[in-house]
Structures are given as C-alpha cells and as structure tokens.
Coordinates of C-alpha atoms and ligand atoms in Angstrom, one line a residue:
M11 CA 137.3 107.8 123.5
N12 CA 136.3 107.8 119.5
N13 CA 133.4 109.0 118.2
W14 CA 131.5 106.0 117.5
W15 CA 128.2 108.0 118.9
K16 CA 128.6 110.0 115.8
E17 CA 128.8 107.0 113.1
S18 CA 125.6 105.4 115.1
V19 CA 121.7 105.1 114.5
V20 CA 119.8 105.1 117.4
Y21 CA 116.5 103.1 117.8
Q22 CA 113.8 104.1 120.4
I23 CA 111.9 101.8 122.3
Y24 CA 108.7 102.7 124.4
P25 CA 108.6 99.4 126.3
R26 CA 105.0 99.6 127.3
S27 CA 104.3 99.4 123.5
F28 CA 106.9 97.5 122.1
H29 CA 106.1 93.5 122.5
D30 CA 104.6 91.5 125.5
S31 CA 106.1 88.2 126.4
N32 CA 103.8 86.9 128.7
G33 CA 100.2 87.9 127.4
D34 CA 99.5 90.6 130.3
G35 CA 98.6 93.4 127.5
I36 CA 102.0 95.3 128.8
G37 CA 104.9 95.4 126.6
D38 CA 107.9 94.2 128.7
L39 CA 111.8 93.6 128.7
R40 CA 111.7 89.5 127.6
G41 CA 109.6 91.1 124.8
I42 CA 112.1 93.3 123.5
T43 CA 115.0 90.6 124.3
Q44 CA 112.6 88.7 121.6
K45 CA 113.2 91.3 119.1
L46 CA 116.5 92.2 119.3
D47 CA 117.2 90.1 116.2
Y48 CA 114.9 92.1 114.1
L49 CA 116.6 95.2 115.4
K50 CA 120.3 93.8 114.5
D51 CA 118.8 92.9 110.9
L52 CA 117.6 96.7 110.5
G53 CA 121.3 97.5 111.3
I54 CA 120.6 100.1 114.2
D55 CA 123.8 100.5 116.6
V56 CA 122.0 102.0 119.9
I57 CA 118.5 101.0 121.4
W58 CA 117.6 104.0 123.6
L59 CA 114.9 102.2 126.2
S60 CA 112.0 104.5 127.6
P61 CA 111.8 104.0 131.3
V62 CA 111.8 100.3 133.0
Y63 CA 112.5 101.9 136.6
Q64 CA 109.8 101.4 139.3
S65 CA 107.0 103.8 139.0
P66 CA 103.4 104.1 140.0
N67 CA 102.9 104.5 135.9
D68 CA 101.4 108.0 136.6
D69 CA 103.3 109.4 133.6
N70 CA 104.1 106.0 132.3
G71 CA 107.4 105.5 133.6
Y72 CA 108.6 109.0 134.1
D73 CA 107.8 109.2 137.6
I74 CA 110.2 106.8 139.4
S75 CA 109.9 105.8 142.5
D76 CA 113.1 103.4 142.5
Y77 CA 115.8 104.1 140.0
Q78 CA 117.3 100.6 140.8
A79 CA 114.6 98.6 140.5
I80 CA 112.5 97.0 137.3
M81 CA 108.9 98.1 137.3
E82 CA 107.0 94.9 137.7
D83 CA 105.0 95.3 134.6
F84 CA 108.3 95.0 132.8
G85 CA 109.7 92.1 134.4
T86 CA 112.8 91.4 137.2
M87 CA 116.1 92.9 137.3
E88 CA 117.6 89.4 135.8
D89 CA 115.1 90.2 132.7
F90 CA 116.7 93.1 132.0
D91 CA 120.3 91.7 133.0
E92 CA 119.5 88.9 130.3
M93 CA 118.3 91.7 127.6
L94 CA 121.5 93.7 128.1
A95 CA 123.4 90.8 127.4
E96 CA 121.9 89.8 124.4
A97 CA 121.8 93.3 123.4
H98 CA 125.6 93.4 123.8
K99 CA 126.3 89.6 122.2
R100 CA 124.4 91.4 119.1
G101 CA 126.9 94.2 118.8
L102 CA 124.0 96.0 120.1
K103 CA 124.6 99.1 122.8
I104 CA 121.9 100.4 125.4
M105 CA 120.8 103.7 126.3
M106 CA 118.9 104.2 129.3
D107 CA 116.2 106.9 130.1
L108 CA 117.7 109.1 133.0
V109 CA 114.9 111.0 134.6
I110 CA 116.3 113.3 137.0
N111 CA 114.5 116.5 137.0
H112 CA 111.9 114.8 139.0
T113 CA 111.0 111.9 140.8
S114 CA 108.1 110.1 141.9
D115 CA 106.0 111.2 144.8
E116 CA 106.5 107.7 146.0
H117 CA 110.1 108.1 146.0
Q118 CA 111.3 107.0 149.4
W119 CA 113.5 110.4 149.3
F120 CA 109.9 112.5 148.9
V121 CA 108.1 110.2 151.2
E122 CA 110.6 111.2 153.6
A123 CA 110.6 115.1 152.8
R124 CA 106.9 115.2 153.0
A125 CA 106.9 113.8 156.6
S126 CA 108.5 116.7 158.2
K127 CA 110.6 120.3 157.6
D128 CA 113.3 119.0 159.2
N129 CA 113.7 115.6 157.9
P130 CA 117.2 115.3 156.2
Y131 CA 115.6 114.6 152.8
R132 CA 113.4 117.6 153.0
D133 CA 115.6 119.9 150.4
Y134 CA 116.3 116.9 148.1
Y135 CA 112.8 118.4 146.7
I136 CA 111.6 122.3 146.2
W137 CA 109.5 123.5 149.1
K138 CA 108.1 127.2 149.6
K139 CA 105.9 129.1 151.6
G140 CA 102.0 130.0 149.6
K141 CA 101.7 134.0 149.2
D142 CA 98.4 134.9 151.0
E143 CA 97.3 131.5 150.7
K144 CA 97.9 131.2 146.9
P145 CA 101.0 129.1 145.2
P146 CA 104.7 130.9 145.4
T147 CA 104.3 131.7 141.7
N148 CA 101.8 131.8 139.1
W149 CA 103.5 128.8 137.2
G150 CA 101.2 126.5 135.4
A151 CA 102.6 123.0 135.0
A152 CA 102.7 120.9 131.6
F153 CA 99.8 118.7 132.6
G154 CA 97.5 121.4 134.0
G155 CA 96.8 123.3 137.0
S156 CA 99.1 125.1 139.1
A157 CA 103.0 123.8 139.5
W158 CA 102.8 124.0 143.0
Q159 CA 101.1 121.3 145.1
Y160 CA 100.3 122.5 148.8
D161 CA 101.4 119.6 151.3
E162 CA 98.7 119.8 154.6
T163 CA 101.5 118.2 157.0
T164 CA 104.1 120.7 156.5
E165 CA 101.9 123.4 155.1
E166 CA 104.4 124.5 152.2
Y167 CA 104.1 123.8 148.6
Y168 CA 106.4 121.8 146.6
L169 CA 107.3 122.7 143.0
H170 CA 106.1 120.1 139.8
I171 CA 106.9 121.1 136.7
F172 CA 104.9 117.9 135.5
S173 CA 102.2 116.3 137.3
K174 CA 101.6 116.9 141.0
K175 CA 102.9 112.8 141.1
Q176 CA 106.2 114.3 139.8
P177 CA 108.2 116.7 142.2
D178 CA 111.1 118.6 141.0
L179 CA 114.4 117.6 142.5
N180 CA 116.4 120.4 144.2
W181 CA 119.7 120.2 142.3
E182 CA 121.1 123.1 144.5
N183 CA 121.7 120.3 147.1
P184 CA 124.9 118.7 146.7
R185 CA 124.0 115.7 148.7
L186 CA 121.3 114.8 146.0
R187 CA 123.7 115.7 143.0
K188 CA 126.1 113.0 144.6
E189 CA 123.1 110.4 144.9
V190 CA 122.0 110.9 141.4
Y191 CA 126.2 110.7 140.6
E192 CA 125.9 107.1 142.4
M193 CA 122.7 105.6 140.7
M194 CA 124.1 106.8 137.2
T195 CA 127.6 104.8 137.9
Y196 CA 125.2 102.0 139.0
W197 CA 123.8 101.6 135.7
L198 CA 127.3 102.1 134.0
D199 CA 128.9 99.6 135.9
K200 CA 126.3 96.9 134.9
G201 CA 127.4 97.8 131.3
V202 CA 124.6 100.0 130.3
N203 CA 126.3 102.3 127.5
G204 CA 124.6 105.8 128.2
F205 CA 121.7 108.1 128.8
R206 CA 119.1 109.9 127.0
M207 CA 118.5 112.7 129.9
D208 CA 114.6 113.8 130.3
V209 CA 114.1 117.5 130.4
I210 CA 117.8 118.0 131.7
N211 CA 118.0 121.8 130.8
F212 CA 115.3 122.2 133.6
I213 CA 117.3 121.1 136.5
S214 CA 118.8 124.4 137.8
K215 CA 115.9 127.1 138.5
D216 CA 116.5 130.6 138.6
E217 CA 116.4 130.7 142.8
R218 CA 114.5 134.2 142.7
Y219 CA 111.0 131.8 141.7
P220 CA 109.5 135.2 139.8
D221 CA 106.0 135.0 138.3
G222 CA 105.9 134.3 134.7
E223 CA 103.8 136.0 132.0
I224 CA 100.3 135.2 132.1
N225 CA 99.5 132.8 129.0
A226 CA 96.2 131.3 127.3
T227 CA 95.7 128.4 130.4
G228 CA 95.4 131.6 132.7
Y229 CA 98.5 130.6 134.6
G230 CA 102.0 132.1 134.2
D231 CA 104.7 130.7 131.9
G232 CA 107.6 129.4 134.4
S233 CA 109.7 128.3 131.5
P234 CA 112.2 131.5 131.2
Y235 CA 112.9 130.6 134.7
Y236 CA 113.3 126.7 134.9
M237 CA 114.8 126.3 131.1
N238 CA 118.6 126.6 130.8
G239 CA 118.9 127.9 134.2
P240 CA 121.6 129.5 135.7
R241 CA 123.6 126.7 137.1
I242 CA 122.9 124.0 134.1
H243 CA 126.3 124.1 132.6
E244 CA 128.2 123.8 136.3
F245 CA 125.9 121.2 137.0
L246 CA 126.4 119.2 133.7
Q247 CA 130.1 119.9 133.7
E248 CA 129.9 118.3 137.1
M249 CA 128.3 115.5 136.2
N250 CA 130.6 114.7 133.7
R251 CA 133.6 115.0 135.7
E252 CA 132.0 112.7 138.4
V253 CA 130.8 109.9 136.3
L254 CA 130.4 110.2 132.3
A255 CA 134.2 110.9 131.4
N256 CA 134.9 107.7 133.3
Y257 CA 133.1 105.4 130.8
D258 CA 132.6 105.5 126.8
T259 CA 129.2 106.4 126.7
I260 CA 126.6 108.2 124.6
T261 CA 124.6 110.9 126.0
V262 CA 121.6 113.1 124.5
G263 CA 119.8 115.8 126.5
E264 CA 116.6 116.3 126.0
M265 CA 116.2 120.2 126.2
P266 CA 112.2 121.8 125.4
G267 CA 113.2 125.5 124.6
A268 CA 116.9 125.1 124.1
T269 CA 118.2 127.2 121.0
V270 CA 121.1 126.3 118.7
E271 CA 123.2 128.8 120.6
D272 CA 122.6 126.8 124.1
A273 CA 123.4 123.4 122.1
R274 CA 126.8 124.7 121.4
L275 CA 127.5 125.0 125.0
Y276 CA 125.9 121.8 125.6
T277 CA 127.5 119.8 123.1
G278 CA 130.7 121.8 122.2
N279 CA 133.4 119.5 121.8
T280 CA 135.6 120.7 125.1
R281 CA 132.7 121.5 127.0
E282 CA 132.9 118.1 128.4
E283 CA 128.8 118.1 128.9
L284 CA 127.1 116.1 126.6
N285 CA 127.3 114.4 123.3
M286 CA 124.0 115.6 121.7
V287 CA 120.8 117.5 122.4
F288 CA 117.3 117.0 121.4
H289 CA 115.7 120.2 120.3
F290 CA 112.0 120.8 119.8
E291 CA 112.1 123.6 117.3
H292 CA 111.0 121.6 113.9
V293 CA 108.3 119.7 116.0
D294 CA 106.7 122.6 117.3
I295 CA 106.1 124.1 114.5
G296 CA 102.7 124.7 113.6
N297 CA 101.5 125.3 116.9
G298 CA 98.6 127.7 117.5
E299 CA 97.3 129.8 120.4
L300 CA 96.4 127.1 122.6
G301 CA 100.1 125.3 121.6
K302 CA 99.9 121.3 119.8
W303 CA 96.3 121.2 120.6
T304 CA 95.4 124.0 118.1
P305 CA 98.0 123.1 115.4
K306 CA 98.0 125.4 112.1
Q307 CA 99.6 124.8 108.5
W308 CA 103.2 124.9 108.3
K309 CA 105.5 126.2 105.8
L310 CA 108.3 123.8 104.0
T311 CA 110.5 127.0 104.0
T312 CA 109.9 127.2 107.9
L313 CA 111.0 123.5 108.5
K314 CA 114.1 123.9 106.2
K315 CA 115.3 127.3 107.9
I316 CA 114.8 125.7 111.3
F317 CA 117.0 122.2 110.1
S318 CA 119.4 124.4 108.4
K319 CA 120.2 126.7 111.0
W320 CA 120.8 123.5 113.4
Q321 CA 122.8 122.4 110.7
E322 CA 125.0 125.5 110.4
G323 CA 124.9 125.9 114.3
L324 CA 126.8 122.9 115.1
K325 CA 129.0 122.5 112.0
E326 CA 132.3 123.5 113.8
E327 CA 131.3 123.1 117.5
G328 CA 129.2 120.4 118.7
W329 CA 126.8 117.6 117.4
N330 CA 123.3 117.3 115.9
S331 CA 120.5 114.7 117.1
L332 CA 118.1 114.1 114.3
Y333 CA 114.2 112.7 114.6
W334 CA 111.2 113.2 113.3
S335 CA 109.4 111.4 116.4
N336 CA 109.6 109.7 119.6
H337 CA 107.2 108.6 122.3
D338 CA 106.1 111.9 123.0
Q339 CA 105.3 113.3 119.5
P340 CA 102.4 112.0 116.4
R341 CA 104.2 109.6 113.9
A342 CA 106.3 111.2 111.4
I343 CA 104.1 110.3 108.0
S344 CA 101.1 112.0 109.5
R345 CA 102.9 114.8 110.9
F346 CA 105.0 115.8 108.2
G347 CA 104.4 113.2 105.4
N348 CA 101.1 111.7 104.1
D349 CA 99.4 108.7 105.5
C350 CA 96.6 108.3 102.9
E351 CA 97.3 105.1 101.5
A352 CA 98.6 106.2 98.0
Y353 CA 101.2 108.0 99.6
R354 CA 102.1 106.6 103.2
V355 CA 105.1 104.3 102.3
L356 CA 106.6 107.2 99.6
S357 CA 106.4 109.7 102.0
G358 CA 107.6 107.8 104.7
K359 CA 111.1 106.5 103.0
M360 CA 111.1 110.8 101.8
L361 CA 111.1 111.8 105.2
A362 CA 113.4 108.9 106.3
T363 CA 115.9 110.1 103.1
C364 CA 115.3 113.8 104.3
L365 CA 116.3 113.0 107.9
H366 CA 119.1 110.4 107.3
M367 CA 120.9 112.2 105.0
L368 CA 121.5 115.2 107.3
K369 CA 124.7 115.6 109.6
G370 CA 124.3 114.0 112.8
T371 CA 122.8 111.1 114.8
P372 CA 119.6 109.7 113.3
Y373 CA 117.1 108.4 115.6
I374 CA 114.5 106.0 114.6
Y375 CA 111.5 105.9 117.0
Q376 CA 109.8 102.4 117.1
G377 CA 107.4 101.3 113.9
E378 CA 108.7 104.3 111.9
E379 CA 110.8 101.7 110.3
I380 CA 107.5 99.8 109.1
G381 CA 105.4 103.1 108.5
M382 CA 103.2 103.2 111.3
T383 CA 101.1 106.2 111.5
N384 CA 98.6 108.3 113.9
V385 CA 95.4 106.8 115.3
A386 CA 92.0 108.4 115.6
F387 CA 90.3 107.1 118.5
D388 CA 86.7 108.0 118.4
S389 CA 86.4 108.5 122.0
I390 CA 88.6 110.4 124.9
T391 CA 88.3 107.4 126.8
D392 CA 90.2 105.5 124.8
Y393 CA 93.2 108.0 125.1
R394 CA 95.8 106.8 128.0
D395 CA 98.2 109.7 127.8
I396 CA 98.0 112.2 131.1
E397 CA 98.9 115.1 129.4
T398 CA 96.0 114.5 126.7
L399 CA 93.4 113.3 129.0
Q400 CA 94.4 116.3 131.3
A401 CA 94.4 119.1 128.5
Y402 CA 91.1 117.7 127.8
E403 CA 89.4 118.4 131.0
D404 CA 91.0 121.8 131.0
L405 CA 90.9 123.0 127.6
V406 CA 86.9 121.7 127.0
N407 CA 85.3 121.7 130.4
E408 CA 86.6 125.1 130.4
S409 CA 85.0 125.7 127.0
L410 CA 88.5 126.8 125.5
V411 CA 87.8 124.7 122.7
S412 CA 84.7 122.6 121.5
H413 CA 85.0 118.7 121.7
D414 CA 85.2 118.3 118.1
E415 CA 88.0 120.8 117.6
M416 CA 90.1 119.3 120.8
M417 CA 89.5 116.0 119.1
K418 CA 91.0 117.2 116.0
G419 CA 94.0 118.4 117.7
I420 CA 94.3 115.1 120.2
H421 CA 94.1 113.3 116.4
Q422 CA 97.2 115.2 115.3
R423 CA 99.1 115.8 118.1
S424 CA 98.7 113.7 121.1
R425 CA 101.5 111.5 122.8
D426 CA 99.2 108.6 122.1
N427 CA 99.6 108.1 118.4
A428 CA 103.0 107.0 119.2
R429 CA 102.1 104.9 122.2
T430 CA 99.7 102.7 120.4
P431 CA 101.4 99.5 120.0
M432 CA 103.9 98.1 117.6
Q433 CA 102.4 96.5 115.2
W434 CA 104.2 92.9 114.0
T435 CA 101.7 91.1 112.5
N436 CA 98.4 90.6 111.0
E437 CA 96.9 88.9 113.7
V438 CA 94.9 89.9 116.6
H439 CA 96.0 93.3 118.2
G440 CA 98.7 92.8 115.8
G441 CA 100.8 90.2 117.5
F442 CA 102.0 92.3 119.9
T443 CA 100.0 90.8 123.0
T444 CA 97.8 87.8 123.2
G445 CA 96.0 89.2 125.9
E446 CA 94.3 92.5 126.2
P447 CA 96.4 95.7 125.6
W448 CA 97.0 98.4 127.8
I449 CA 95.6 100.8 125.3
K450 CA 94.2 99.9 121.7
V451 CA 95.7 98.7 118.8
N452 CA 95.6 100.9 115.7
E453 CA 93.3 99.2 113.5
N454 CA 95.1 99.6 110.4
Y455 CA 97.9 96.8 111.8
K456 CA 96.3 94.1 109.1
E457 CA 98.0 96.3 106.2
I458 CA 100.7 97.7 108.8
N459 CA 102.8 95.3 110.4
A460 CA 106.6 94.2 110.3
E461 CA 105.7 90.6 109.4
K462 CA 104.0 92.2 106.0
V463 CA 107.2 94.7 105.4
L464 CA 109.9 91.8 106.0
Q465 CA 108.2 90.0 103.3
D466 CA 108.3 92.9 100.9
P467 CA 112.3 93.7 99.5
D468 CA 110.6 97.1 98.5
S469 CA 108.7 97.8 101.9
I470 CA 109.8 101.0 103.8
F471 CA 111.8 98.4 106.2
Y472 CA 114.5 97.6 103.9
Y473 CA 114.7 101.4 102.8
Y474 CA 115.5 102.2 106.5
K475 CA 118.0 99.4 106.3
K476 CA 119.6 100.6 103.3
L477 CA 119.9 104.1 104.8
I478 CA 121.4 102.9 107.7
Q479 CA 124.1 100.9 105.7
L480 CA 125.0 104.0 103.2
R481 CA 125.8 106.0 106.4
K482 CA 128.1 103.2 107.3
E483 CA 129.7 103.2 104.3
N484 CA 130.1 106.3 103.3
P485 CA 131.9 109.1 105.3
I486 CA 130.2 111.9 103.6
I487 CA 127.0 111.2 105.5
V488 CA 128.1 111.3 108.6
Y489 CA 131.1 114.1 108.3
G490 CA 130.0 116.1 104.6
E491 CA 129.3 119.9 105.1
Y492 CA 125.7 121.0 104.5
E493 CA 124.3 123.4 102.2
L494 CA 120.7 124.2 101.6
L495 CA 119.5 124.7 98.3
L496 CA 116.3 126.1 96.6
E497 CA 115.6 127.9 100.2
D498 CA 112.5 129.9 98.9
D499 CA 111.0 126.7 97.4
E500 CA 107.7 125.9 99.4
Q501 CA 107.9 122.1 98.0
I502 CA 111.0 120.8 97.7
Y503 CA 113.6 120.2 100.3
A504 CA 117.3 120.0 98.7
Y505 CA 120.7 119.9 100.2
T506 CA 124.1 118.9 99.7
R507 CA 126.9 117.5 101.6
S508 CA 130.4 117.9 100.8
W509 CA 133.1 115.5 101.9
E510 CA 136.7 116.0 99.9
Q511 CA 136.2 115.5 96.4
E512 CA 132.5 114.4 96.6
K513 CA 129.3 115.7 96.6
L514 CA 125.6 114.1 97.9
L515 CA 122.8 115.8 96.1
V516 CA 119.6 115.1 98.5
V517 CA 116.3 116.1 96.7
C518 CA 113.2 115.4 98.6
N519 CA 109.5 116.4 97.1
F520 CA 107.0 117.3 100.6
T521 CA 104.1 117.4 98.4
D522 CA 101.8 115.3 96.3
K523 CA 102.2 117.7 93.3
R524 CA 104.9 117.3 90.3
P525 CA 107.2 120.1 91.0
V526 CA 110.4 120.9 88.8
F527 CA 113.7 120.4 90.5
R528 CA 116.4 122.6 88.8
L529 CA 120.1 121.9 89.8
P530 CA 121.5 125.1 91.1
A531 CA 124.4 126.1 88.8
H532 CA 127.2 126.1 91.0
I533 CA 126.5 122.2 91.6
R534 CA 129.0 120.3 89.2
C535 CA 127.6 117.3 88.1
N536 CA 130.6 115.6 85.9
Q537 CA 129.9 112.0 87.2
K538 CA 126.7 110.7 89.2
Q539 CA 125.6 107.9 90.9
L540 CA 122.1 107.2 92.4
M541 CA 122.8 106.1 95.9
I542 CA 119.1 105.8 97.0
A543 CA 115.7 106.5 95.6
N544 CA 112.1 106.1 96.4
Y545 CA 111.0 105.6 93.0
L546 CA 112.3 103.2 90.2
T547 CA 114.7 105.6 88.7
D548 CA 116.7 105.8 85.4
E549 CA 120.2 106.0 86.5
E550 CA 121.2 108.0 83.2
E551 CA 118.6 110.4 83.7
D552 CA 119.7 114.3 83.8
I553 CA 119.3 115.8 86.8
H554 CA 119.7 119.2 85.6
T555 CA 116.2 119.2 85.5
I556 CA 113.5 117.1 87.1
K557 CA 110.1 116.8 86.9
L558 CA 109.7 115.3 90.7
K559 CA 106.7 112.4 91.1
P560 CA 104.6 113.0 94.5
Y561 CA 106.7 112.8 97.5
E562 CA 109.5 111.8 95.5
A563 CA 113.1 111.4 97.2
R564 CA 116.6 111.0 95.2
V565 CA 120.0 110.9 96.4
Y566 CA 122.9 111.2 94.2
L567 CA 126.9 110.9 94.7
L568 CA 128.2 113.5 92.5
K569 CA 132.2 113.8 91.3
Ligands
LIG27 O1 109.0 115.1 127.8 C1 109.4 117.0 128.2 C2 108.5 117.3 127.8 O2 108.7 118.7 127.8 C3 107.0 117.1 126.9 O3 106.1 117.3 127.9 C4 107.0 117.4 125.5 O4 107.4 118.6 125.6 C5 105.4 117.3 125.6 O5 104.6 116.3 126.0 C6 105.0 117.5 124.1 O6 103.6 118.1 123.9 C7 109.8 114.3 129.0 C8 109.6 112.9 128.7 O7 109.8 112.8 127.1 C9 107.6 113.2 128.5 O8 107.4 111.7 128.3 C10 107.3 113.1 130.1 O9 105.8 113.3 130.1 C11 107.9 114.4 130.6 O10 109.5 114.7 130.5 C12 108.0 114.4 132.3 O11 108.8 113.4 132.6
LIG28 CA1 103.8 91.6 129.5

C-alpha cells in the first residue's frame, strides 16, 4: 500500500453547516454533492465527513443510534451513495467519522442493555453499582455533571464520558468489538476510503475505576484512567488486523491527552495501528483555571516548542496530522491570527503558510479557505452546542464565573465559532440555505463569502490553492526534514525543511509589528527562489536581513 495519505490534503466538512439543498435550514448530503466541484477546484484530495449516521442529535451526530443508516436531516442512503460516487468521479476520497467510544442511548444495543441485567447486550456498555448511594467514581463528564448516570430499572450506573445520552461502549467485550469491525467493513465495502476516529484513545479503560483528582468543577478527573488505557494498542492492532489491513485506507485517531511518545506507538511505521493522530497540545495553549472558558494570552515560543516537539518526535517513526481548527475549535484566524479588517486575510494566509509548509498531512476546516472568523452572539440563547450551553449553566449558575466573563470565553472558544454555516454568497443567510438556518449565520457573510474570494485572484482561497499545488509539485514539502530557527523569538516563527540538496526557508510574522528577520549564519543561500508570499515581494530582495511587515509570510527555495 503506498503512502498516498502522506501526500494528501484533507478538507473537513461539518455537514450540518456546509450547504442546505432543500431549504430546511440544515446542511445535507445533496448539498455536499453540489459543492464537490468547488472542493476539486481548491485541490484537496480527501474529504473528512463529520457524522451523518442516524442520531437523535444530542451532540450534533456524535451520538449515533444506527451506524448503518443516514440521519434524516442529511438525506437518504441513496444520497450518500450518490455523493460518494460523485466524489470518486472527481478523484476525491471520503473519510468517515467513526464514533465508537460511545453510542447514543437510543441505539438498539443500549435499549436492550438497559432493559435488564441479564440482557445479552448488557455488557456492551459499562455498568457499575454505586457506592453508598453515590456514583461508582467521582469522575466528571466532559459536558458537565457526573460521568455516571443512575438507571432506575436495573439499579446500576452506566458510564458516559460525554453527555448522559452518549453511554460509553465496553471494549473489553469481544462480541462488541466484532460488531464494530463488521460495521467498519460495511462502510469500506461501500467504497469509503478511511476513518477519522472520535476519541479513539478513550476506548480502553483502567478496569480498577479509581477516583480521580478533584478539579475546579468539583468532580474528579477520570482522564488518567480512560486516556491511552492499558489495552489501547491491543485493540487498535486487532482493529487493524481484522479490518483496516484489508483495505487501502487513510486513518486518523482523535486523541485528547496523547503525547508525542504515545503517537510514536499509535502511528509507528511497523506498529500496524493508525496512520496519524490529532493531538491537542497546540489548541489547548492559553487555557486558564477553568480550561478554555478562561483563556489567557499565550506565547509564540510555546507554540513553536509544541510544533517542533511533534515535528522532531515523529521524524523517523510515525506521521503528523497538521491542523489549526475543526468543528470543536474556534476559527484559526481568530484563535491564532488577527480577525480585524486590516489583518484578517494577511494573518489567514500567514497561518496557512506556517501550517502547510510543515511535515505531515494538512487538514483544512470548512470555511478556513475563505477566511471565516469567530462569531460573537450577544445572547447565550443563540448558541446550540451542548458543551457551550452546559458549561454556561454549570459555571455561571454556580457563580464560578460572571455572565460577562463566560460570554467572553464563549466568544473566544465555543465550538459554535466553527459551526456557523459556511458562507457561500452575500445573499441572505450567506447562501447556505433558503430556509431558517439551524444556527445563525455570522453577520460578516456579506464581506466574507466563497463567491467573493473566487472572483479575487489575490484572495485567501487561491493562496490555499497554491499551497496545495506546491505540496503536490515539491517532495521537499512532504518529506523534507524540519529544523526550527530563532527558537526564542516571540514574534517570528521561522523554520527550514531540507531534502537532498535543497532547503525550504519558511518565515512567518505572527504579529502586527515589524520585527527584523536575520538569516542564521549556518543557512547557506547561493540561489533563492520565492515560492509563495502574502505580500507583493521583490524576488531579488536580499534575505539575510528582512524587515517583516505585519503578519508577513514568505517561503523561499534555497540551493
Ligand atoms: O471531541 C472530543 C473532545 O475531547 C472534545 O470534547 C473536545 O476536546 C472539546 O470539545 C474541546 O473543547 C470529539 C468530537 O470531535 C466532539 O465533537 C464530540 O462532542 C466528542 O468527541 C464526543 O463524541
Ligand atoms: Ca437540508
């Protein structure tokens, strides 16, 4: 099997917010099919589809009630098959979102499991007796409250790391694992090209179920006992042997809490587990005492250390994923760049340059390529995300933070920042729907929309398109060795990539100031070719000393 997934660029679609084809205000599969030419034009190779399976939508589809049926909101299985065929016709691959750490509580397995203690499906899930009328452990759930829900019928608790409508599956049960592998085979046999695996490093739990350390929420932190658990590699190697090894797939494991050492084991060339992982070290930068809801200023040197650790940590063993944002994260320009009018596009192009010149497979989140930004709804009632709404209730109602402080945190870090509808045109609702959108469209759709960027050759869309093209034309971008420059500089992120006799020099100014870049003495520059830049740049300009402009990015090929 060749390494096509190392040379690919992936585009993530959040179907609910991508494009609505039937005017019900909800994005759908036919809406995606209608936009495949747009994605082909951008030049991406793989589409990662957030879940489209049947779901009561408690967590926007990450609570699955039937893995082999399509959520009505999104259309029919025929619509899915048509989208898959149309994507393949255009040389685009489809990566499905596999949510197998938990199901919906409306999944038939759980309906059976909760019916009685001796039901054959009982131990598809994790049931425990309480201790003196209290939950089995003091763990908190990711969306607030205890991680255990008491079930009156059978007088036991079941584990749910996320919402109580997302009961955790019991991976200790070989029958459950076999059913999961059969479901994966069903989708691969349909022609799907791979999977993004939701919190896949949570599936092996520490069977002792000890209490966790109490944190600011008043609950215990259970994560040391369910992240990267004792049998995780055994389960992933079994999944690889039973399913993945029989297909030419792309796989990426979403792994909150995974370190680069863990990632060497998960993605090592001979480990036969996964191709790559999503870690969270950079997107958690600047988290405060109440995590992302109390964000603090972060330092560029900290970000550079994190990226460099992962570039160096996986240089021999394994492979990096590269991302700034996804459906759980704020918009890249607002989070890491500057979304004010003067610097939105410049900083968006700079961030794209910084990420796409690194070693690894780049992921573009829908709307990133047109420069979309965070939203700031005035009222909490405009938000839809279960995590945001629950956190508001828990933190504000418990007076841990004021309403104003919480709204500031929500404006900066709510997952809904990434879930406002894709902005296609300057028409009402940004051309996303002719109906009432399930969540308000960001009001800046008149200035920021796909139609507008497609008409501007200097737009961020064509900048992304060029970055993708450069990756296809220059093996140094895929395989070149990474070296960090100016390690202690708090304004400039500069690095090189080396491959045979060539060197790429990447220089990114992360500020609205004008710092001076000085080429380190050990970098030889006999010949130089400007590959890409976000300002009009004189090719002949000497690069030993460059007075950078605000958010300036340049890439040179040095020989
Ligand atoms: O996210 C896993 C996860 O840890 C997220 O809760 C993320 O860390 C958090 O939202 C950041 O604040 C996956 C899916 O991507 C997410 O959409 C689901 O809500 C979650 O798992 C449960 O399936
Ligand atoms: Ca629709």
